[in-house]
GROMACS .gro file of C-alpha atoms in nm:
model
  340
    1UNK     CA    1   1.615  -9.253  -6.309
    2UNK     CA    2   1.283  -9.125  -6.329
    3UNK     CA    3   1.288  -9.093  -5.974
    4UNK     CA    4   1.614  -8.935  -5.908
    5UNK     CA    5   1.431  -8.674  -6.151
    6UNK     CA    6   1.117  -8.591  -5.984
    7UNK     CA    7   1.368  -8.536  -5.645
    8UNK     CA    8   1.552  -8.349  -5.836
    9UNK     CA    9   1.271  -8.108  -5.983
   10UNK     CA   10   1.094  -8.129  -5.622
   11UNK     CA   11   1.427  -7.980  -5.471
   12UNK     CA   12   1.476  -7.719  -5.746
   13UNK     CA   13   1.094  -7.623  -5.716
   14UNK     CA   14   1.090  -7.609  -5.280
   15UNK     CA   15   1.415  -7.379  -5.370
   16UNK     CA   16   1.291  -7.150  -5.536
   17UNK     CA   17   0.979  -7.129  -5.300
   18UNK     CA   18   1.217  -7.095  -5.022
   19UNK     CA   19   1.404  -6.814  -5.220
   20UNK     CA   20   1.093  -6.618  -5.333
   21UNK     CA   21   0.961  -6.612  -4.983
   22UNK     CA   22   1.308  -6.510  -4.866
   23UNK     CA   23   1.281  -6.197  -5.096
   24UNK     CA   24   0.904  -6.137  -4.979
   25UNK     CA   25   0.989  -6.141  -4.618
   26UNK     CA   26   1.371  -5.909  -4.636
   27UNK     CA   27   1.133  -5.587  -4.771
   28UNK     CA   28   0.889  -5.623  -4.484
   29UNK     CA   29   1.171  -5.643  -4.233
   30UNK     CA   30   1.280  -5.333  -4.389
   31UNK     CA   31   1.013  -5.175  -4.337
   32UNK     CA   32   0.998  -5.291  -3.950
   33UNK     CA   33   1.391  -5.180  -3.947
   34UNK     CA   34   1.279  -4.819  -4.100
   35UNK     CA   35   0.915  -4.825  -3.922
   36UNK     CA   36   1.167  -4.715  -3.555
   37UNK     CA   37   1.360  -4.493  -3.696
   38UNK     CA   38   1.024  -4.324  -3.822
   39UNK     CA   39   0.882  -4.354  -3.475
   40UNK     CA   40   1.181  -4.130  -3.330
   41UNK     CA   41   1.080  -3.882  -3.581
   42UNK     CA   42   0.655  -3.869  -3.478
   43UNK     CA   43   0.790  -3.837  -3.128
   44UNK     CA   44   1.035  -3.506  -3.200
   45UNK     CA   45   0.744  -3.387  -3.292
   46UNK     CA   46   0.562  -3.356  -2.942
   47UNK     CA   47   0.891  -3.231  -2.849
   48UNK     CA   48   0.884  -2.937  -3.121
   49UNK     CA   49   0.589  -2.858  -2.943
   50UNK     CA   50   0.631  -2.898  -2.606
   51UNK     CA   51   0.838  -2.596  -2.585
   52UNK     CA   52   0.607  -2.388  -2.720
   53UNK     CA   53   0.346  -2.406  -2.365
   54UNK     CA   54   0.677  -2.370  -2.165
   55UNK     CA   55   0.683  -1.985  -2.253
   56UNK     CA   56   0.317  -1.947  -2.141
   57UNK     CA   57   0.386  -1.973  -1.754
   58UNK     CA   58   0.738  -1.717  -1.807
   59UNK     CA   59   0.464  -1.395  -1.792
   60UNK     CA   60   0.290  -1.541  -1.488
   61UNK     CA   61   0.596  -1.388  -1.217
   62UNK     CA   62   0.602  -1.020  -1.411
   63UNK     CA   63   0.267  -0.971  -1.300
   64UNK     CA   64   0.404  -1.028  -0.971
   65UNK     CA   65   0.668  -0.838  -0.954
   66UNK     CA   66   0.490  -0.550  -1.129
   67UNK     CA   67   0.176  -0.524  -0.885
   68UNK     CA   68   0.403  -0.401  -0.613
   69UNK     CA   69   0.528  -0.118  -0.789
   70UNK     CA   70   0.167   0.117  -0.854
   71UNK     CA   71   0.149   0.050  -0.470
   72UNK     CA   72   0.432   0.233  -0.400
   73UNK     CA   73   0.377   0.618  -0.502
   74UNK     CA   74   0.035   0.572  -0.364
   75UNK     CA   75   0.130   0.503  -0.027
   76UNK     CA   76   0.477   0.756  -0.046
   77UNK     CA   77   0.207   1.036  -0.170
   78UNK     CA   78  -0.021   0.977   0.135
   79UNK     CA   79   0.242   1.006   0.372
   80UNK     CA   80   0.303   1.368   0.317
   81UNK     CA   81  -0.057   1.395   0.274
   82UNK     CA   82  -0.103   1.273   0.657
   83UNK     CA   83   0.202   1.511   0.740
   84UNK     CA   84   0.074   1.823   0.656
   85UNK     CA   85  -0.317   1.729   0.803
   86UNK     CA   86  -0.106   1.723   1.088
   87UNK     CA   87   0.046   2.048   1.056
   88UNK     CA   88  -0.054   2.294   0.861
   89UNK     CA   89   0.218   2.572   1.008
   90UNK     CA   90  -0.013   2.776   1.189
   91UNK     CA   91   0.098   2.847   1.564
   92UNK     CA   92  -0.130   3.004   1.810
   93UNK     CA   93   0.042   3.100   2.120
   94UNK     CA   94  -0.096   3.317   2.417
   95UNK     CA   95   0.166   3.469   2.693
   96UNK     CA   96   0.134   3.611   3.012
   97UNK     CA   97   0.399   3.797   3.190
   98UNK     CA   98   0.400   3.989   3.498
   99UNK     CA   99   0.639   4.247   3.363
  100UNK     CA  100   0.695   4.351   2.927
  101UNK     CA  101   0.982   4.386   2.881
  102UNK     CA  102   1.085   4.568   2.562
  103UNK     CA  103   1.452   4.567   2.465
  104UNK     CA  104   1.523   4.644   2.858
  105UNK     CA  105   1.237   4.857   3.007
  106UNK     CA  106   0.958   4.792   3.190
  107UNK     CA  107   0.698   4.931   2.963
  108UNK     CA  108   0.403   4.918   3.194
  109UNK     CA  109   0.587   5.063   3.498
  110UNK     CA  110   0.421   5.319   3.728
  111UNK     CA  111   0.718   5.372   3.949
  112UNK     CA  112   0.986   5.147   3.950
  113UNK     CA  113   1.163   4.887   3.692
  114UNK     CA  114   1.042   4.562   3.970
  115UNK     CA  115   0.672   4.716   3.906
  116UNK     CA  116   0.491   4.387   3.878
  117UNK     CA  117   0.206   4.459   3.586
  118UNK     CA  118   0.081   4.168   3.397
  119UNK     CA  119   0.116   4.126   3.036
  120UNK     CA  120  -0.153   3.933   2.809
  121UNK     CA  121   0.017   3.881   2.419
  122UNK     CA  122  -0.151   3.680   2.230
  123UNK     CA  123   0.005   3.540   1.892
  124UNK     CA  124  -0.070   3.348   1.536
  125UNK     CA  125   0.212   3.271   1.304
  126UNK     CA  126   0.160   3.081   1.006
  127UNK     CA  127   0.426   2.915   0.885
  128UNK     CA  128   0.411   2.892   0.483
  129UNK     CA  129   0.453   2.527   0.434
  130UNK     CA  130   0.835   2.486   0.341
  131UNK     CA  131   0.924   2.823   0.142
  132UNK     CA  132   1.081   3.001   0.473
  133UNK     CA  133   0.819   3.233   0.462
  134UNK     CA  134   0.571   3.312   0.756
  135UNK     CA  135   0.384   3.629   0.879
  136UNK     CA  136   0.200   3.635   1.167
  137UNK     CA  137   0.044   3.916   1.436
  138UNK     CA  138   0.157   3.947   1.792
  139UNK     CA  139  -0.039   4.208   2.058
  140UNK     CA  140   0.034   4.313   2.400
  141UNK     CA  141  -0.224   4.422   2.615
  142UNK     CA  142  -0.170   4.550   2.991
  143UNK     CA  143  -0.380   4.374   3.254
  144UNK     CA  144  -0.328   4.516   3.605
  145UNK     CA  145  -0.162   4.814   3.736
  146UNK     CA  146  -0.313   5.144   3.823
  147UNK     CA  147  -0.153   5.347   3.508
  148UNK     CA  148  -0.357   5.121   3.267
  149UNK     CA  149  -0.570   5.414   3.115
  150UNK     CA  150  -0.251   5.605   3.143
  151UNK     CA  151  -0.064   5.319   2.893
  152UNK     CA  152  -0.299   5.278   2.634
  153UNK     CA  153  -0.331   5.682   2.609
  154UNK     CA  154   0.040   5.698   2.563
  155UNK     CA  155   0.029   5.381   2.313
  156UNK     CA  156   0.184   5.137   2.520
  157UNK     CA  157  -0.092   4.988   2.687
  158UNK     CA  158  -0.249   4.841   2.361
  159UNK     CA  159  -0.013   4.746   2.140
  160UNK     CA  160  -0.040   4.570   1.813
  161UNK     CA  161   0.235   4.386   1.578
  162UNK     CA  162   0.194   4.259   1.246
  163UNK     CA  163   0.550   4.107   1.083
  164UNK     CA  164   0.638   3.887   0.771
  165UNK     CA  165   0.976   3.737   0.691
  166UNK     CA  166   1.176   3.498   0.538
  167UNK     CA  167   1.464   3.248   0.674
  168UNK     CA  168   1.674   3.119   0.465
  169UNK     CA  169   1.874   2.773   0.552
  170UNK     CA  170   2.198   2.700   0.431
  171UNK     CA  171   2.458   2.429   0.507
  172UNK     CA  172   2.192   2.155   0.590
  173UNK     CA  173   2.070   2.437   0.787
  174UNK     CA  174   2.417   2.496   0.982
  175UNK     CA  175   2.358   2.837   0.909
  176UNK     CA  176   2.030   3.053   0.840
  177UNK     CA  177   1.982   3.379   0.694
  178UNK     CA  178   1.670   3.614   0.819
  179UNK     CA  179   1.515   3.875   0.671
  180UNK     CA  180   1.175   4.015   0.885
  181UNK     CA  181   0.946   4.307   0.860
  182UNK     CA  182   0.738   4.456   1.147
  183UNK     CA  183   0.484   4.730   1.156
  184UNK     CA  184   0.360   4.852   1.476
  185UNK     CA  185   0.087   5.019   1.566
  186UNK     CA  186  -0.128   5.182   1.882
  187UNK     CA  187  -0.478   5.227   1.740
  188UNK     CA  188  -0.637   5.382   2.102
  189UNK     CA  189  -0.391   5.601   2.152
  190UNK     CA  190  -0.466   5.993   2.258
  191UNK     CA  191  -0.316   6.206   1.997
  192UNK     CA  192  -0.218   6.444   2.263
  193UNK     CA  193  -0.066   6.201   2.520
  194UNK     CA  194   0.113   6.023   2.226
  195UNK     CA  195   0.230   6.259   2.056
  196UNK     CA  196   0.043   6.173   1.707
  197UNK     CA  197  -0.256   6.047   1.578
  198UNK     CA  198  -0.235   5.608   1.568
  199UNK     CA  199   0.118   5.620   1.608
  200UNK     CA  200   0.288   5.416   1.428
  201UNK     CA  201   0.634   5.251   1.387
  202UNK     CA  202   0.837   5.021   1.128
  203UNK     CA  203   1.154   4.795   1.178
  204UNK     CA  204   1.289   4.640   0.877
  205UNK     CA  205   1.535   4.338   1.020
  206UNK     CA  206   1.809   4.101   0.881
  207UNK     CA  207   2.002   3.852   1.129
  208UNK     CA  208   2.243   3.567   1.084
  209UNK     CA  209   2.246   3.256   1.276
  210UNK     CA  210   2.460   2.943   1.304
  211UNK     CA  211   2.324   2.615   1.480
  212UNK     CA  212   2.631   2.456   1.668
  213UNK     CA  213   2.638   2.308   2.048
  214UNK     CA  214   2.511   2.657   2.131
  215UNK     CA  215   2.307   2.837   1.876
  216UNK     CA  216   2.462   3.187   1.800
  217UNK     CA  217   2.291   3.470   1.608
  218UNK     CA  218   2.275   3.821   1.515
  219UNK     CA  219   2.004   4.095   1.426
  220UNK     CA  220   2.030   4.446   1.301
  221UNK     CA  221   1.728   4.638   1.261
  222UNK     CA  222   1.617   4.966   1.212
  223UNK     CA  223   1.293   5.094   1.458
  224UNK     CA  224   1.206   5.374   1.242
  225UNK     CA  225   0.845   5.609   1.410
  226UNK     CA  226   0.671   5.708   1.107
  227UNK     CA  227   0.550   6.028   1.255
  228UNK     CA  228   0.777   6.336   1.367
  229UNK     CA  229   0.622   6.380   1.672
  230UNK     CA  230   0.756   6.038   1.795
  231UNK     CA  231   1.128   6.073   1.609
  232UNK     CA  232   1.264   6.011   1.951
  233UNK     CA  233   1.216   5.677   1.944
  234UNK     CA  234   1.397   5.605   1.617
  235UNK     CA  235   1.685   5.356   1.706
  236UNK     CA  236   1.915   5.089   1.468
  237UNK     CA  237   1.952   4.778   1.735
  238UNK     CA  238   2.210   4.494   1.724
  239UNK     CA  239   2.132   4.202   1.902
  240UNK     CA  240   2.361   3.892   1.986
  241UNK     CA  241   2.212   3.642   2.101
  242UNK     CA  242   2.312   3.239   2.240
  243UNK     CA  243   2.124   2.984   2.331
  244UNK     CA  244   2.092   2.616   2.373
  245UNK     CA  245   1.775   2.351   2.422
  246UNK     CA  246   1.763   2.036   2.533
  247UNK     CA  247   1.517   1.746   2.510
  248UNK     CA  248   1.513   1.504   2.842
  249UNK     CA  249   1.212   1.324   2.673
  250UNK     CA  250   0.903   1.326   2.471
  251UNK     CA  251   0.745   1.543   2.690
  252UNK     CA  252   0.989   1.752   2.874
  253UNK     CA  253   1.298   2.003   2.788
  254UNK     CA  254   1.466   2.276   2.899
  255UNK     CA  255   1.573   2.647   2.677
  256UNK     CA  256   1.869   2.847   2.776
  257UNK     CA  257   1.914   3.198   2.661
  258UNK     CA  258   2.085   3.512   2.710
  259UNK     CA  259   2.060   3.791   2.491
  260UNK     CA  260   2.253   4.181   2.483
  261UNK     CA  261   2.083   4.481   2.293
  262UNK     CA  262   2.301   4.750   2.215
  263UNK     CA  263   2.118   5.094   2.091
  264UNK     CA  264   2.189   5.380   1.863
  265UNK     CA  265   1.972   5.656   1.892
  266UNK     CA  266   1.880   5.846   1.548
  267UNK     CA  267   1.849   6.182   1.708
  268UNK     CA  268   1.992   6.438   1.906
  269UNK     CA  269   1.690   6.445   2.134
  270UNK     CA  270   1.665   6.132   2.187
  271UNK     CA  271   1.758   5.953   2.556
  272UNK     CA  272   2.093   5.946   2.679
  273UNK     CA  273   2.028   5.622   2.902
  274UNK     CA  274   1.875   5.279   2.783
  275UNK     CA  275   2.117   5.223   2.540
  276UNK     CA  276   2.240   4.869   2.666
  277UNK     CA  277   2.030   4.583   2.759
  278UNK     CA  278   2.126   4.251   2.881
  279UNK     CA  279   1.851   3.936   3.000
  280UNK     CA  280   1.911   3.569   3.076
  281UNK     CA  281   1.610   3.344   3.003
  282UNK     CA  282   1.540   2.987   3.132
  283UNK     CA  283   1.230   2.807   3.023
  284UNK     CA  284   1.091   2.435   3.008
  285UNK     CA  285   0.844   2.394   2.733
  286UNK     CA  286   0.616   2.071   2.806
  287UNK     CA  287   0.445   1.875   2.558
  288UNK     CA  288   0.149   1.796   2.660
  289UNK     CA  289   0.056   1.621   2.311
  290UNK     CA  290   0.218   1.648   2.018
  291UNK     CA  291   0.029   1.993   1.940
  292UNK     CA  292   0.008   2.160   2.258
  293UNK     CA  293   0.287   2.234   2.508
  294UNK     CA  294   0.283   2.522   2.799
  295UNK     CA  295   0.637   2.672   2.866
  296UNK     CA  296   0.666   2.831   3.233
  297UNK     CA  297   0.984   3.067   3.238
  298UNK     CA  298   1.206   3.356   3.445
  299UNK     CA  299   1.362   3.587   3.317
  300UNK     CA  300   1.580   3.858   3.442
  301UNK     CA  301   1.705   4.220   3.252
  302UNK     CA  302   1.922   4.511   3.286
  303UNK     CA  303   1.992   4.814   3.117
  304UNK     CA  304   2.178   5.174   3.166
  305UNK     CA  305   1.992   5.386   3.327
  306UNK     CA  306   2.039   5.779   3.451
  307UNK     CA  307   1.693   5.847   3.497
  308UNK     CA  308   1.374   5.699   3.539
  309UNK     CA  309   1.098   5.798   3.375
  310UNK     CA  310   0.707   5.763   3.507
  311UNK     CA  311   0.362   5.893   3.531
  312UNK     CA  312   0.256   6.066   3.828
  313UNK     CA  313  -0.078   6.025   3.943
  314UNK     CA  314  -0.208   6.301   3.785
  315UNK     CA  315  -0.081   6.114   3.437
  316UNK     CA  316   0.193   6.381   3.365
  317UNK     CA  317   0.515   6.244   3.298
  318UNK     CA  318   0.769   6.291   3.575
  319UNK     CA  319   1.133   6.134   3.616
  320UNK     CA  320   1.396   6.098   3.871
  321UNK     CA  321   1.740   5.971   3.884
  322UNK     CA  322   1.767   5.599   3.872
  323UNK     CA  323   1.929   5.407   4.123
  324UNK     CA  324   2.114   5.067   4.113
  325UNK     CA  325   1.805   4.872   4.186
  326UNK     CA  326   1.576   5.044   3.888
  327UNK     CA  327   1.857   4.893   3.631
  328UNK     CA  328   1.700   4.567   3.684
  329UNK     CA  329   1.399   4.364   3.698
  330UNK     CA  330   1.329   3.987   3.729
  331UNK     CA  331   0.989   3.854   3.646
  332UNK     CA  332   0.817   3.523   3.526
  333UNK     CA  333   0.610   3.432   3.191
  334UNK     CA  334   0.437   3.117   3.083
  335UNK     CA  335   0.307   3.031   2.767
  336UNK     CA  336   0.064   2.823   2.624
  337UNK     CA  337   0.005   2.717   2.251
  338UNK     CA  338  -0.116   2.507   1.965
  339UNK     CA  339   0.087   2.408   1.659
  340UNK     CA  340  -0.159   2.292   1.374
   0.00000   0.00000   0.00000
């Protein structure tokens, strides 16, 4: 009995060991159960934070894309800065002829229209960047012949030009309006012999033009002598004009033109003849670099006339009537320039 007791109280005793450790050990398991779902929790935090670097690299490509962009008005400003070093719209041009003619007359004739006496005109035009304006001065001097004296007393053998004007483009430049003044003026010329004192002349101008597969234009102008004792040369002119260029290459082209003046004379006394005029030009310009060029032409004019007008040797003026061959000349020009 007694020992069917003690087995009894050592069962009841190692069961309630067994049970108290069994409550002792379910609260730490617990804990291990809760201890991974804590863990998920200490890792969302590095992932809270990750994102926060990611934005760091995001400003790294504007920098690229924006460096480009300050570049670019720097290097569109410089090229119009290189353009006009290149040109600056200032033409110098030098001509020689072996005839002037001026609206269909042999100016520096002795004798005859076909009178072969050398021109020299030297030119500058300046261009005023791209406001249509330009002005320029244009002379004509008389190098041979045996009436030279005889020309520049009269005026016509020194001859000087000053002009400003103004075109005006329209269309994309299809068409182009012009507006020009000219003052001319003989500063060694004999009062007596010229009929005044410096004589001098003005010729306000407008003109129309229209750039198609042949250029077509038209001038009116008014050649107005300032002083009475040279009213008979006052004249309006209308000029119609074609013409056509062509390029072959860099280096070489080839201008067309043909031209016919039509006169009418301002006074009573002034000529009867001269009062049509008709040339046909052909030139090739040449390059030679992308400044200078030469331009070899011919040429050849006509115009009305009944009489022919000269000096004599003594330097009187003295006339005759004109024949079929003194209604004509041809002659030959070349020309060489800069453009800057």
């Amino acid at each position: 009995m007694n020992v069917k007791l003690r087995i009894f109280t050592v069962t009841r005793i190692s069961a309630a060991v067994c049970l108290a450790l069994l409550v002792m050990n379910k609260p730490a398991a617990a804990q291990e159960e809760a201890a991974p779902e804590e863990a998920p929790a200490e890792e969302a935090a590095p992932e809270a934070v990750a994102p926060a670097p990611a934005p760091e690299p995001e400003p790294a490509p504007a920098p690229v894309a924006a460096e480009p962009a300050p570049e670019q008005p720097v290097e569109a400003t410089a090229a119009p800065a290189e353009e006009e070093k290149k040109s600056a719209g200032v033409n110098v041009d030098v001509g020689l002829a072996t005839i002037y003619n001026f609206r269909g007359l042999n100016t520096f004739m002795e004798n005859s229209m076909q009178d072969q006496n050398a021109l020299f005109a030297p030119s500058v035009t300046w261009s005023i960047f791209d406001t249509g304006l330009y002005l320029g001065s244009w002379g004509a001097y008389q190098l041979s012949g045996n009436n030279k004296k005889e020309m520049v007393d009269v005026g016509l053998g020194h001859e000087q030009d000053l002009y400003i004007g103004y075109d005006l483009g329209l269309a994309d430049d299809l068409l182009t309006l012009s507006f020009a003044f000219t003052y001319y003026f003989y500063p060694f010329a004999d009062e007596d012999a010229a009929g005044a004192a410096n004589p001098s002349i003005i010729e306000p101008l407008v003109g129309i033009s229209i750039a198609t597969v042949i250029d077509i234009g038209l001038n009116i102008s008014y050649f107005h002598a300032i002083q009475d004792g040279i009213a008979g040369l006052r004249h309006a002119y209308f000029n119609f004009s074609l013409g056509k260029s062509f390029e072959f290459n860099n280096i070489f082209g080839m201008d067309l033109g043909m031209g016919l003046g039509i006169k009418a004379w301002a006074n009573d006394d002034s000529p009867t003849d001269n009062r049509f005029d008709l040339h046909f030009d052909w030139a090739i310009p040449i390059h030679l670099t992308e400044q200078l060029y030469v331009s070899p032409a011919l040429h050849f004019s006509w115009t009305d006339l009944e009489t022919v007008t000269y000096l004599d040797d003594t330097g009187a003026e003295a006339s005759r009537d004109a024949t079929a061959g003194d209604e004509y000349m041809v002659y030959g020009s070349i020309n060489f320039g800069a453009d800057f």
